[in-house]
Amino acid sequence: MTTLAMQRLPLFVLPTALLPGAYLPLHVFEARYRQMVARCLEFDRRFGLLFHRDDVYGEFNLEAGRIGCVAEIGDFRPLPDGRSVMVTRGIKRFRIADGLESDTRYYEALVEEYLDEEENEAELINRRQRSIDLFESLLRSLPGPPDATLRFDPHRETSFELAATFEIDPAWLQVLLELKKESERLDEVDSVLRAALASLGDSNQQLQ
């Protein structure tokens, strides 16, 4: 995995969270973010997405230590009135090292890559497989077949891939994003999967 050295990164602050490997469509209409996207398209097509909700946490403050995800712009479609729609993909996590003052209308910061703590890889493979098995058990319990076949490899990071299939509170995704151990993220994922299985079981009993 390529290391994200300390670098200057434009920031998009939204009430949603992006996970590495996940896709997120965005509608860009604010003037400051139009400026930011134009800058990104001129350079490496990347920016940092930060989760924040003013109605819950108050006014956003650009402070050191906040964790976000680097997003890369894929499909981009400008609209006649200056707005645009685009699809972004999460690349890797970052930590804000220092906020920057600049003449831009959008936020910028110096960021560094946010890395996991080391864990035993052999144990992680088995741990990932248990979560994959639980996910597949949930799929088998659904009333209809899934729209697409999903495949997960226990030899690579799995927690974010599994979590990306959930329709869930972005605040929970942000908690997951900030955990520094794959095993701990899998514990969180498993709790959601078990709750979904229990809910399906209750629904089936009510139908009988």
PDB file of C-alpha atoms in Angstrom:
ATOM      1  CA  MET A   1       0.000   0.000   0.000  1.00  0.00           C
ATOM      2  CA  THR A   2       1.366   3.406  -0.987  1.00  0.00           C
ATOM      3  CA  THR A   3       2.112   5.592   2.004  1.00  0.00           C
ATOM      4  CA  LEU A   4       0.356   8.935   2.143  1.00  0.00           C
ATOM      5  CA  ALA A   5       3.173  11.258   3.181  1.00  0.00           C
ATOM      6  CA  MET A   6       2.408  14.537   4.913  1.00  0.00           C
ATOM      7  CA  GLN A   7       0.650  16.557   2.263  1.00  0.00           C
ATOM      8  CA  ARG A   8      -1.723  19.437   1.674  1.00  0.00           C
ATOM      9  CA  LEU A   9      -5.244  18.238   0.996  1.00  0.00           C
ATOM     10  CA  PRO A  10      -8.475  20.093   0.140  1.00  0.00           C
ATOM     11  CA  LEU A  11     -11.374  19.033   2.350  1.00  0.00           C
ATOM     12  CA  PHE A  12     -15.047  18.382   1.655  1.00  0.00           C
ATOM     13  CA  VAL A  13     -17.061  18.492   4.901  1.00  0.00           C
ATOM     14  CA  LEU A  14     -20.314  16.512   4.749  1.00  0.00           C
ATOM     15  CA  PRO A  15     -22.834  14.780   7.068  1.00  0.00           C
ATOM     16  CA  THR A  16     -21.753  11.436   5.668  1.00  0.00           C
ATOM     17  CA  ALA A  17     -18.713   9.186   5.982  1.00  0.00           C
ATOM     18  CA  LEU A  18     -16.699   7.460   3.285  1.00  0.00           C
ATOM     19  CA  LEU A  19     -14.878   4.161   3.808  1.00  0.00           C
ATOM     20  CA  PRO A  20     -11.790   2.995   1.909  1.00  0.00           C
ATOM     21  CA  GLY A  21     -12.906   1.078  -1.162  1.00  0.00           C
ATOM     22  CA  ALA A  22     -16.488   2.373  -1.005  1.00  0.00           C
ATOM     23  CA  TYR A  23     -18.163   4.512  -3.659  1.00  0.00           C
ATOM     24  CA  LEU A  24     -20.051   7.724  -2.951  1.00  0.00           C
ATOM     25  CA  PRO A  25     -22.014   9.815  -5.484  1.00  0.00           C
ATOM     26  CA  LEU A  26     -21.940  13.546  -4.802  1.00  0.00           C
ATOM     27  CA  HIS A  27     -23.898  16.551  -6.031  1.00  0.00           C
ATOM     28  CA  VAL A  28     -21.675  19.644  -5.920  1.00  0.00           C
ATOM     29  CA  PHE A  29     -23.535  22.937  -5.776  1.00  0.00           C
ATOM     30  CA  GLU A  30     -21.883  25.217  -3.172  1.00  0.00           C
ATOM     31  CA  ALA A  31     -19.524  27.785  -4.716  1.00  0.00           C
ATOM     32  CA  ARG A  32     -16.617  26.851  -2.440  1.00  0.00           C
ATOM     33  CA  TYR A  33     -16.841  23.184  -3.359  1.00  0.00           C
ATOM     34  CA  ARG A  34     -17.192  23.981  -7.060  1.00  0.00           C
ATOM     35  CA  GLN A  35     -13.866  25.781  -6.689  1.00  0.00           C
ATOM     36  CA  MET A  36     -12.403  22.833  -4.814  1.00  0.00           C
ATOM     37  CA  VAL A  37     -13.516  20.266  -7.407  1.00  0.00           C
ATOM     38  CA  ALA A  38     -12.122  22.408 -10.245  1.00  0.00           C
ATOM     39  CA  ARG A  39      -8.780  22.455  -8.444  1.00  0.00           C
ATOM     40  CA  CYS A  40      -8.882  18.680  -7.914  1.00  0.00           C
ATOM     41  CA  LEU A  41      -9.621  18.003 -11.579  1.00  0.00           C
ATOM     42  CA  GLU A  42      -6.578  20.060 -12.557  1.00  0.00           C
ATOM     43  CA  PHE A  43      -4.295  18.004 -10.335  1.00  0.00           C
ATOM     44  CA  ASP A  44      -4.715  14.472  -8.933  1.00  0.00           C
ATOM     45  CA  ARG A  45      -8.553  14.312  -8.669  1.00  0.00           C
ATOM     46  CA  ARG A  46      -8.301  13.708  -4.911  1.00  0.00           C
ATOM     47  CA  PHE A  47      -9.663  15.461  -1.838  1.00  0.00           C
ATOM     48  CA  GLY A  48     -10.358  14.559   1.776  1.00  0.00           C
ATOM     49  CA  LEU A  49     -13.895  13.841   2.939  1.00  0.00           C
ATOM     50  CA  LEU A  50     -14.655  14.638   6.579  1.00  0.00           C
ATOM     51  CA  PHE A  51     -17.816  13.632   8.415  1.00  0.00           C
ATOM     52  CA  HIS A  52     -19.546  16.421  10.341  1.00  0.00           C
ATOM     53  CA  ARG A  53     -23.129  17.322  11.286  1.00  0.00           C
ATOM     54  CA  ASP A  54     -23.733  20.900  12.401  1.00  0.00           C
ATOM     55  CA  ASP A  55     -27.095  19.992  13.965  1.00  0.00           C
ATOM     56  CA  VAL A  56     -25.417  17.462  16.268  1.00  0.00           C
ATOM     57  CA  TYR A  57     -21.858  18.711  16.806  1.00  0.00           C
ATOM     58  CA  GLY A  58     -22.233  22.451  16.246  1.00  0.00           C
ATOM     59  CA  GLU A  59     -20.144  24.597  13.914  1.00  0.00           C
ATOM     60  CA  PHE A  60     -17.312  22.770  12.166  1.00  0.00           C
ATOM     61  CA  ASN A  61     -13.800  23.475  13.431  1.00  0.00           C
ATOM     62  CA  LEU A  62     -10.745  22.425  11.473  1.00  0.00           C
ATOM     63  CA  GLU A  63      -8.718  20.833  14.246  1.00  0.00           C
ATOM     64  CA  ALA A  64      -5.799  18.454  14.351  1.00  0.00           C
ATOM     65  CA  GLY A  65      -6.569  14.789  14.959  1.00  0.00           C
ATOM     66  CA  ARG A  66      -9.761  14.513  12.921  1.00  0.00           C
ATOM     67  CA  ILE A  67      -9.976  11.361  10.803  1.00  0.00           C
ATOM     68  CA  GLY A  68     -11.336  11.250   7.273  1.00  0.00           C
ATOM     69  CA  CYS A  69     -10.974   9.376   4.021  1.00  0.00           C
ATOM     70  CA  VAL A  70      -9.189  10.413   0.841  1.00  0.00           C
ATOM     71  CA  ALA A  71     -11.692  10.403  -2.024  1.00  0.00           C
ATOM     72  CA  GLU A  72     -10.791  10.118  -5.691  1.00  0.00           C
ATOM     73  CA  ILE A  73     -13.080  11.560  -8.360  1.00  0.00           C
ATOM     74  CA  GLY A  74     -14.118   9.001 -10.956  1.00  0.00           C
ATOM     75  CA  ASP A  75     -17.041   9.775 -13.251  1.00  0.00           C
ATOM     76  CA  PHE A  76     -17.559  13.552 -13.392  1.00  0.00           C
ATOM     77  CA  ARG A  77     -20.406  15.330 -15.145  1.00  0.00           C
ATOM     78  CA  PRO A  78     -20.698  19.129 -15.192  1.00  0.00           C
ATOM     79  CA  LEU A  79     -24.177  20.643 -15.357  1.00  0.00           C
ATOM     80  CA  PRO A  80     -25.105  23.732 -17.389  1.00  0.00           C
ATOM     81  CA  ASP A  81     -25.622  25.980 -14.341  1.00  0.00           C
ATOM     82  CA  GLY A  82     -22.192  25.286 -12.833  1.00  0.00           C
ATOM     83  CA  ARG A  83     -23.238  22.472 -10.542  1.00  0.00           C
ATOM     84  CA  SER A  84     -21.855  18.984 -11.103  1.00  0.00           C
ATOM     85  CA  VAL A  85     -22.443  15.368 -10.186  1.00  0.00           C
ATOM     86  CA  MET A  86     -19.657  12.884  -9.668  1.00  0.00           C
ATOM     87  CA  VAL A  87     -18.861   9.471  -8.278  1.00  0.00           C
ATOM     88  CA  THR A  88     -15.997   9.237  -5.809  1.00  0.00           C
ATOM     89  CA  ARG A  89     -14.159   6.229  -4.385  1.00  0.00           C
ATOM     90  CA  GLY A  90     -12.553   6.004  -0.942  1.00  0.00           C
ATOM     91  CA  ILE A  91      -8.793   5.441  -1.212  1.00  0.00           C
ATOM     92  CA  LYS A  92      -7.318   5.479   2.283  1.00  0.00           C
ATOM     93  CA  ARG A  93      -7.754   7.072   5.697  1.00  0.00           C
ATOM     94  CA  PHE A  94      -6.025  10.238   6.805  1.00  0.00           C
ATOM     95  CA  ARG A  95      -5.485  12.193  10.003  1.00  0.00           C
ATOM     96  CA  ILE A  96      -5.354  15.981  10.067  1.00  0.00           C
ATOM     97  CA  ALA A  97      -1.957  17.096  11.324  1.00  0.00           C
ATOM     98  CA  ASP A  98      -2.626  20.818  11.016  1.00  0.00           C
ATOM     99  CA  GLY A  99      -5.288  23.076   9.554  1.00  0.00           C
ATOM    100  CA  LEU A 100      -4.174  25.613   6.971  1.00  0.00           C
ATOM    101  CA  GLU A 101      -5.159  29.192   6.313  1.00  0.00           C
ATOM    102  CA  SER A 102      -5.305  30.026   2.620  1.00  0.00           C
ATOM    103  CA  ASP A 103      -7.060  32.242   0.119  1.00  0.00           C
ATOM    104  CA  THR A 104      -9.359  29.411  -0.963  1.00  0.00           C
ATOM    105  CA  ARG A 105     -13.029  29.372   0.016  1.00  0.00           C
ATOM    106  CA  TYR A 106     -12.835  25.716   1.019  1.00  0.00           C
ATOM    107  CA  TYR A 107     -10.945  24.053   3.884  1.00  0.00           C
ATOM    108  CA  GLU A 108      -7.404  22.756   3.476  1.00  0.00           C
ATOM    109  CA  ALA A 109      -5.158  20.851   5.858  1.00  0.00           C
ATOM    110  CA  LEU A 110      -1.852  19.095   6.197  1.00  0.00           C
ATOM    111  CA  VAL A 111      -2.672  15.413   6.566  1.00  0.00           C
ATOM    112  CA  GLU A 112      -0.875  12.145   7.195  1.00  0.00           C
ATOM    113  CA  GLU A 113      -1.927   8.577   6.572  1.00  0.00           C
ATOM    114  CA  TYR A 114      -3.895   6.954   9.397  1.00  0.00           C
ATOM    115  CA  LEU A 115      -2.598   3.410   9.735  1.00  0.00           C
ATOM    116  CA  ASP A 116      -3.793   0.320  11.575  1.00  0.00           C
ATOM    117  CA  GLU A 117      -1.943  -1.142  14.509  1.00  0.00           C
ATOM    118  CA  GLU A 118      -0.236  -4.438  13.728  1.00  0.00           C
ATOM    119  CA  GLU A 119      -2.081  -7.691  14.393  1.00  0.00           C
ATOM    120  CA  ASN A 120      -1.264 -11.347  13.821  1.00  0.00           C
ATOM    121  CA  GLU A 121      -2.059 -11.969  10.152  1.00  0.00           C
ATOM    122  CA  ALA A 122      -2.874 -15.677  10.533  1.00  0.00           C
ATOM    123  CA  GLU A 123      -5.368 -14.875  13.285  1.00  0.00           C
ATOM    124  CA  LEU A 124      -6.827 -12.073  11.185  1.00  0.00           C
ATOM    125  CA  ILE A 125      -7.481 -14.416   8.266  1.00  0.00           C
ATOM    126  CA  ASN A 126      -9.538 -16.689  10.512  1.00  0.00           C
ATOM    127  CA  ARG A 127     -11.238 -13.704  12.102  1.00  0.00           C
ATOM    128  CA  ARG A 128     -12.213 -12.261   8.715  1.00  0.00           C
ATOM    129  CA  GLN A 129     -13.582 -15.610   7.595  1.00  0.00           C
ATOM    130  CA  ARG A 130     -15.920 -15.734  10.589  1.00  0.00           C
ATOM    131  CA  SER A 131     -17.354 -12.356   9.629  1.00  0.00           C
ATOM    132  CA  ILE A 132     -17.669 -13.412   5.993  1.00  0.00           C
ATOM    133  CA  ASP A 133     -19.518 -16.566   7.071  1.00  0.00           C
ATOM    134  CA  LEU A 134     -21.869 -14.465   9.199  1.00  0.00           C
ATOM    135  CA  PHE A 135     -22.547 -12.134   6.278  1.00  0.00           C
ATOM    136  CA  GLU A 136     -23.279 -15.069   3.975  1.00  0.00           C
ATOM    137  CA  SER A 137     -25.617 -16.519   6.600  1.00  0.00           C
ATOM    138  CA  LEU A 138     -27.510 -13.223   6.571  1.00  0.00           C
ATOM    139  CA  LEU A 139     -27.771 -13.303   2.778  1.00  0.00           C
ATOM    140  CA  ARG A 140     -29.201 -16.827   2.899  1.00  0.00           C
ATOM    141  CA  SER A 141     -31.808 -15.631   5.390  1.00  0.00           C
ATOM    142  CA  LEU A 142     -33.116 -12.845   3.159  1.00  0.00           C
ATOM    143  CA  PRO A 143     -36.532 -13.431   1.527  1.00  0.00           C
ATOM    144  CA  GLY A 144     -35.138 -12.948  -1.971  1.00  0.00           C
ATOM    145  CA  PRO A 145     -31.722 -13.503  -3.586  1.00  0.00           C
ATOM    146  CA  PRO A 146     -29.283 -10.549  -3.543  1.00  0.00           C
ATOM    147  CA  ASP A 147     -29.058  -8.318  -6.607  1.00  0.00           C
ATOM    148  CA  ALA A 148     -25.404  -9.257  -7.122  1.00  0.00           C
ATOM    149  CA  THR A 149     -22.987 -11.906  -5.955  1.00  0.00           C
ATOM    150  CA  LEU A 150     -20.544 -10.529  -3.398  1.00  0.00           C
ATOM    151  CA  ARG A 151     -17.143 -12.116  -2.850  1.00  0.00           C
ATOM    152  CA  PHE A 152     -14.818 -11.329   0.028  1.00  0.00           C
ATOM    153  CA  ASP A 153     -11.218 -12.464   0.440  1.00  0.00           C
ATOM    154  CA  PRO A 154     -10.169 -13.202   4.061  1.00  0.00           C
ATOM    155  CA  HIS A 155      -6.531 -12.634   3.082  1.00  0.00           C
ATOM    156  CA  ARG A 156      -7.147  -8.896   2.668  1.00  0.00           C
ATOM    157  CA  GLU A 157      -8.865  -6.166   4.646  1.00  0.00           C
ATOM    158  CA  THR A 158     -12.545  -7.079   4.925  1.00  0.00           C
ATOM    159  CA  SER A 159     -14.204  -4.927   7.572  1.00  0.00           C
ATOM    160  CA  PHE A 160     -14.618  -1.863   5.362  1.00  0.00           C
ATOM    161  CA  GLU A 161     -15.823  -3.982   2.436  1.00  0.00           C
ATOM    162  CA  LEU A 162     -18.503  -5.611   4.569  1.00  0.00           C
ATOM    163  CA  ALA A 163     -19.558  -2.331   6.183  1.00  0.00           C
ATOM    164  CA  ALA A 164     -19.911  -0.707   2.752  1.00  0.00           C
ATOM    165  CA  THR A 165     -22.867  -3.031   2.091  1.00  0.00           C
ATOM    166  CA  PHE A 166     -24.824  -1.593   5.047  1.00  0.00           C
ATOM    167  CA  GLU A 167     -27.407   1.169   4.934  1.00  0.00           C
ATOM    168  CA  ILE A 168     -26.583   2.609   8.318  1.00  0.00           C
ATOM    169  CA  ASP A 169     -26.052   5.804  10.309  1.00  0.00           C
ATOM    170  CA  PRO A 170     -22.972   7.655   8.996  1.00  0.00           C
ATOM    171  CA  ALA A 171     -21.923   8.281  12.606  1.00  0.00           C
ATOM    172  CA  TRP A 172     -21.439   4.517  12.979  1.00  0.00           C
ATOM    173  CA  LEU A 173     -19.341   4.461   9.802  1.00  0.00           C
ATOM    174  CA  GLN A 174     -17.183   7.239  11.250  1.00  0.00           C
ATOM    175  CA  VAL A 175     -16.605   5.229  14.423  1.00  0.00           C
ATOM    176  CA  LEU A 176     -15.532   2.301  12.256  1.00  0.00           C
ATOM    177  CA  LEU A 177     -13.247   4.557  10.220  1.00  0.00           C
ATOM    178  CA  GLU A 178     -11.409   5.664  13.346  1.00  0.00           C
ATOM    179  CA  LEU A 179     -10.748   2.182  14.788  1.00  0.00           C
ATOM    180  CA  LYS A 180      -7.111   1.179  14.326  1.00  0.00           C
ATOM    181  CA  LYS A 181      -7.506  -2.596  14.474  1.00  0.00           C
ATOM    182  CA  GLU A 182      -9.159  -4.753  11.851  1.00  0.00           C
ATOM    183  CA  SER A 183     -10.313  -7.190  14.541  1.00  0.00           C
ATOM    184  CA  GLU A 184     -12.136  -4.419  16.413  1.00  0.00           C
ATOM    185  CA  ARG A 185     -13.829  -3.241  13.223  1.00  0.00           C
ATOM    186  CA  LEU A 186     -14.944  -6.797  12.517  1.00  0.00           C
ATOM    187  CA  ASP A 187     -16.456  -6.986  16.005  1.00  0.00           C
ATOM    188  CA  GLU A 188     -18.528  -3.896  15.159  1.00  0.00           C
ATOM    189  CA  VAL A 189     -19.538  -5.348  11.795  1.00  0.00           C
ATOM    190  CA  ASP A 190     -20.549  -8.643  13.415  1.00  0.00           C
ATOM    191  CA  SER A 191     -22.777  -6.843  15.915  1.00  0.00           C
ATOM    192  CA  VAL A 192     -24.719  -5.285  13.027  1.00  0.00           C
ATOM    193  CA  LEU A 193     -24.946  -8.585  11.163  1.00  0.00           C
ATOM    194  CA  ARG A 194     -26.213 -10.427  14.258  1.00  0.00           C
ATOM    195  CA  ALA A 195     -28.799  -7.723  14.906  1.00  0.00           C
ATOM    196  CA  ALA A 196     -30.002  -8.028  11.310  1.00  0.00           C
ATOM    197  CA  LEU A 197     -30.222 -11.823  11.613  1.00  0.00           C
ATOM    198  CA  ALA A 198     -32.171 -11.529  14.860  1.00  0.00           C
ATOM    199  CA  SER A 199     -34.559  -9.043  13.258  1.00  0.00           C
ATOM    200  CA  LEU A 200     -35.162 -11.382  10.333  1.00  0.00           C
ATOM    201  CA  GLY A 201     -35.800 -14.246  12.730  1.00  0.00           C
ATOM    202  CA  ASP A 202     -38.385 -12.215  14.633  1.00  0.00           C
ATOM    203  CA  SER A 203     -40.095 -11.224  11.374  1.00  0.00           C
ATOM    204  CA  ASN A 204     -40.275 -14.834  10.209  1.00  0.00           C
ATOM    205  CA  GLN A 205     -41.813 -15.907  13.510  1.00  0.00           C
ATOM    206  CA  GLN A 206     -44.498 -13.227  13.231  1.00  0.00           C
ATOM    207  CA  LEU A 207     -45.401 -14.463   9.748  1.00  0.00           C
ATOM    208  CA  GLN A 208     -45.847 -18.044  10.908  1.00  0.00           C
TER     209      GLN A 208
END
